[in-house]
Every structure is written in C-alpha cells, then in structure tokens.
C-alpha cells in the first residue's frame, strides 16, 4: 500500500525558507532595481527595464503564490496581444523577458535554499514519523475513523510513503537526509504494519539548475498566437515536461496511480497545476476506496466552534478542487467529494525551522558567487594584458 504526498511551496515556507512570490518580488525590486516597496508613488517604475516586472509593479498586483505568478504571466501575454498585436517581434521580446525572470528566480532560490548535502545539528526523525502517522489529524472525528479503517483495510505488512515535490528546492530531501529513522510501527494499526518512507522525492517541475519548469497549465491560459509551436510548448508545463523526455512526469503519474491515499500540502490548488488536479480526480474515480486529504492554510482566525463555518470552509476547499473538473458529470463530482477530506492549518506535517541553515548557506553562496566574479574579471584582465603585450 502506498500513500503519496504532493508537496508545494507552503512546505518550504513552513520550514522557514523565503521562497514565496512576495519574497522574490521584494528581492527583485530592492536588489535589481533599487526600489523601496514602501514607495507607492510609482515614480520609479521607469527604471524597470523588463516589461513583465514593470507590469506587475505598475498594476500593484500582489499575488501570494507561485501559481498566481505563473497565471499572471499567461494573462500578461493576452494583454500584450491586445495592446501590441501578434507579431513575432512581440513574442520574442516576451520570451527574452520571461527568460530573464526564469534566471532571476533560479538564482534567487539558489541563495535561499539548503544545499542537498546540508548537515544539521538536529535529527528530524520524530517530525518525519509524526507526519507519516498523523497526516490526517484535523479532519472530523467520524472521518478520522474512516481513514484509520481504510489504512487497516489492506492486508499488508508495510505502508510506503512517497513524495511528489512541486518545489524547485531540496528542502524535503534535506529533511529526509537528516532523519536517522525513516520507519516505525503504526500505533493505529490492528495488524502492526510498518510505515516506511521512500527516500528520494520526485521533483515534478524539476530542480534548481536542472529542468526547472515554470508556466501555465494549457494553451487557454496564454495567447499562443504570439509564439511559434515550440515556444508555446515551453510555456505550458505539462507539454514542456513531455518534450523534455524526462521521467519526472511519468514517474509522478505512476506514483499517483499506485496510491491508496493522496495528501496535498502547501499547494494553492491553482489553475496552472490543473493537469495534476485532474489526474488526482481520475485516480479517485478509478478507485472509489482511495482517499484524498487536502491541507488548507487559512490566514483568518478560523474556529471549529461554529458548525456552519466548518461546513462552508470545507465546501469552499472542495469546490476549489472540483472546479478544475470541467469534464466530469455531476455524479462523478459528488463521488469525488465523498473521497475528499479537509485539514486546516495542520501542525502535523513536518514542522521544523531550517532558516538558520539557509542563512549560513546563503552567505557561502554569496561568497562563492563573489569569488567567481573576481576570477572572471581577473581572467579578462589577463587576456587584455596578453593582447597588449602581443
């Protein structure tokens, strides 16, 4: 039996990493363009040479998730099409500026992530095993019993836990690496099954410096007539993954197909990952015993005292997920709804603070980048000197 976690940027943020869109946006404005975010006059927008960045700054949009950023990029292509037409030059200019954002993001995350071989002072086994065993705590009491019975339904000696990371960072892998114990006997099991973590996550959208994938979900989310066929594919994540001939997408699909429980944590359920929400729905409909646990983060002071508010909050999250199933019948949607469980603001999914290790790594990365620049400059000076001597 397998349980699969889909891990998003909320996981990194919970671990103390500054990987939100807002963090990246503030960094670009302050470090690249020397703009103070407290200045709301907009007078400095002319210093922003990248028109995509400038559009974000001018409209004062403030999306809070990576999914919003990706969707906004697609929406910007439609604005561009209406404003400047569909010439090849307009499309190429957008792609050049998109590449700049791509490189900026990669470089920003490099100095705000943990190195894969980071050694920490702590052993995260307890937090990891707590996540494995208590990932569903926070659902309604009757639902909790349903999930426990489901875990005991299968005549198995082991339950295997696997992770699909939609992050570009190695945070989860560092936690796994620094967890000395990755298995234990479940206290919920009547059969005494062993819970086992599969070590390496599957990086669905690639990793920093390797096959990093950013864009929209499908062609309806961009103005495709700005680009040729190949460039359009680069901007549509599922197609880009297919064309990359990598195993990331197929491995993730296989993992979901084999799952008896699917857990979503730290993801916004946004439109730019619609492909994966539809894939999860297919798995649920194929196996009506399969369970989906969605972890939802609420910034409001939510309460479990009011039954109506509990119902509305749950229905809102369910509707957000089901809203992506445009090709499903009412009966199919109702079936999926029966298999969905909602947890709000869980404290049972690896809750560790890794920020101090990121800061140490950031200093090292900054020093390395500084040294590399000096070496490049020295090499240029040496070449110039040699030319002069000749």
mmCIF file of C-alpha atoms in Angstrom, residues 10 22 33 42 52 54 60 85 96 99 101 126 149 154 207 217 241 246 255 280 297 329 339-340 365 372:
data_model
loop_
_atom_site.group_PDB
_atom_site.id
_atom_site.type_symbol
_atom_site.label_atom_id
_atom_site.label_comp_id
_atom_site.label_asym_id
_atom_site.label_seq_id
_atom_site.Cartn_x
_atom_site.Cartn_y
_atom_site.Cartn_z
ATOM 1 C CA UNK A 10 3.806 26.159 1.599
ATOM 2 C CA UNK A 22 6.276 38.122 -2.378
ATOM 3 C CA UNK A 33 16.119 47.922 -9.393
ATOM 4 C CA UNK A 42 5.129 54.582 -8.749
ATOM 5 C CA UNK A 52 6.790 41.965 -17.238
ATOM 6 C CA UNK A 54 7.137 46.659 -14.794
ATOM 7 C CA UNK A 60 0.313 46.837 -7.887
ATOM 8 C CA UNK A 85 -0.598 42.785 -31.792
ATOM 9 C CA UNK A 96 13.548 37.189 -23.659
ATOM 10 C CA UNK A 99 13.958 34.030 -19.654
ATOM 11 C CA UNK A 101 12.618 36.161 -14.844
ATOM 12 C CA UNK A 126 10.416 12.481 15.099
ATOM 13 C CA UNK A 149 -10.240 1.832 8.907
ATOM 14 C CA UNK A 154 -5.348 -3.762 3.133
ATOM 15 C CA UNK A 207 15.110 21.392 -9.517
ATOM 16 C CA UNK A 217 -1.330 24.610 -17.466
ATOM 17 C CA UNK A 241 7.683 18.104 -19.303
ATOM 18 C CA UNK A 246 12.466 13.245 -18.645
ATOM 19 C CA UNK A 255 3.110 7.163 -8.130
ATOM 20 C CA UNK A 280 -5.773 13.028 -8.917
ATOM 21 C CA UNK A 297 -3.943 27.065 5.131
ATOM 22 C CA UNK A 329 -20.574 14.696 -14.622
ATOM 23 C CA UNK A 339 -13.476 10.827 -1.043
ATOM 24 C CA UNK A 340 -12.111 14.249 -0.053
ATOM 25 C CA UNK A 365 26.719 31.014 -1.871
ATOM 26 C CA UNK A 372 33.535 33.584 -9.329
#
